[in-house]
Amino acid sequence: MKSKNPMIEEYKHSGKNCLKFTFSGVLKERDAKSAIKIWKDIFHLKSNEKFILIWECLNMKGYDSQSRIIWQNALKEMKPQIHIIWLISTTKLIRVGAQIMSLFTSMNIKAVESEDQIVI
């Protein structure tokens, strides 16, 4: 199954495992469920490894409340395999949403405005 929103790419940066999610438009519940399935499959196949997550949200307009809830639950479930999360966004709504998600999941989410600001 391939997710279209967000698009998901796995790669290594500076020898570290990265999983990049590129969001566009509004994240709907069905899109979130599809992406989480792919995300879980990748984590399951590499269960002994930790990942840096990159959420590229420059073209994201928002998300529905149910997608936020299931995304937050997935974060809690997969937390042991997540090293850090980098959020790329210039939109205040998206950045505030990530801060709230960080509080509820106790995940380290760092917000930047462009990918070249990420330090891995």
XYZ file of C-alpha atoms in Angstrom:
120
model
C 0.000 0.000 0.000
C 1.421 3.392 -0.962
C 0.527 6.581 0.847
C -0.038 9.682 -1.280
C -0.629 12.156 1.544
C 1.748 12.133 3.167
C 4.351 10.751 0.805
C 6.805 8.643 2.810
C 10.499 8.224 2.009
C 13.100 6.259 3.907
C 16.748 7.264 3.622
C 19.999 7.651 5.546
C 21.420 11.058 6.407
C 24.862 11.226 8.013
C 24.567 7.471 8.632
C 21.287 7.819 10.530
C 17.913 6.361 9.580
C 15.410 8.979 8.492
C 11.768 8.675 7.588
C 10.428 11.718 5.771
C 6.714 12.464 5.556
C 5.760 15.096 2.963
C 2.270 16.416 3.661
C 0.040 18.379 1.294
C -3.398 19.901 1.635
C -5.515 18.687 4.539
C -4.600 15.432 6.277
C -7.769 13.330 6.401
C -8.388 10.337 8.650
C -8.083 7.773 5.819
C -4.759 9.304 4.705
C -3.428 9.220 8.262
C -4.439 5.560 8.677
C -2.786 4.603 5.383
C 0.441 6.424 6.261
C 0.550 4.976 9.775
C 0.250 1.447 8.360
C 3.284 2.062 6.118
C 5.149 3.700 8.999
C 4.441 0.721 11.290
C 5.522 -1.730 8.593
C 8.866 0.060 8.185
C 9.417 0.177 11.942
C 8.446 -3.504 12.276
C 10.966 -4.542 9.604
C 13.704 -2.572 11.385
C 12.580 -3.132 14.955
C 16.066 -2.767 16.450
C 16.694 0.622 14.850
C 15.783 4.197 15.792
C 14.618 6.789 13.285
C 14.678 10.526 12.854
C 11.264 11.600 11.574
C 11.005 14.572 9.254
C 7.552 16.055 8.759
C 7.681 18.361 5.740
C 4.516 20.449 6.045
C 5.247 23.401 3.749
C 2.243 22.535 1.540
C 0.014 21.298 4.353
C -3.140 23.327 4.949
C -4.319 21.536 8.087
C -5.718 18.277 9.439
C -9.003 16.961 10.718
C -9.344 16.211 14.434
C -9.586 12.441 14.008
C -6.361 12.278 11.973
C -4.571 14.214 14.730
C -5.819 11.780 17.378
C -4.754 8.643 15.525
C -1.408 10.245 14.573
C -0.809 11.110 18.218
C -1.646 7.535 19.272
C 0.751 6.156 16.659
C 3.500 8.407 18.010
C 2.971 7.049 21.517
C 2.976 3.463 20.251
C 6.141 3.829 18.160
C 7.979 6.182 20.507
C 10.743 3.661 21.363
C 11.941 3.760 17.736
C 11.814 7.550 17.333
C 14.964 9.515 18.079
C 13.647 13.006 17.254
C 11.042 14.655 15.032
C 11.830 17.628 12.795
C 8.819 19.658 11.670
C 9.285 21.848 8.592
C 6.583 24.503 8.435
C 6.067 28.234 8.252
C 2.395 27.971 9.238
C 1.588 28.928 12.816
C -1.373 26.514 13.051
C 0.787 23.530 12.066
C 3.624 24.546 14.404
C 1.258 25.039 17.362
C -0.397 21.694 16.618
C 3.019 20.013 16.734
C 3.806 21.690 20.068
C 0.550 20.375 21.521
C 1.263 16.906 20.130
C 4.721 17.088 21.704
C 3.153 17.795 25.103
C 0.689 14.896 24.853
C 3.284 12.389 23.644
C 6.394 13.763 25.415
C 8.184 13.553 22.060
C 10.989 15.897 21.106
C 9.627 17.863 18.125
C 11.848 20.596 16.722
C 10.302 23.129 14.345
C 12.235 24.739 11.496
C 11.171 26.725 8.447
C 13.248 24.875 5.828
C 14.942 21.506 5.432
C 18.410 23.046 5.353
C 17.919 24.137 8.984
C 17.795 20.506 10.140
C 20.919 19.421 11.989
C 21.325 15.643 12.157
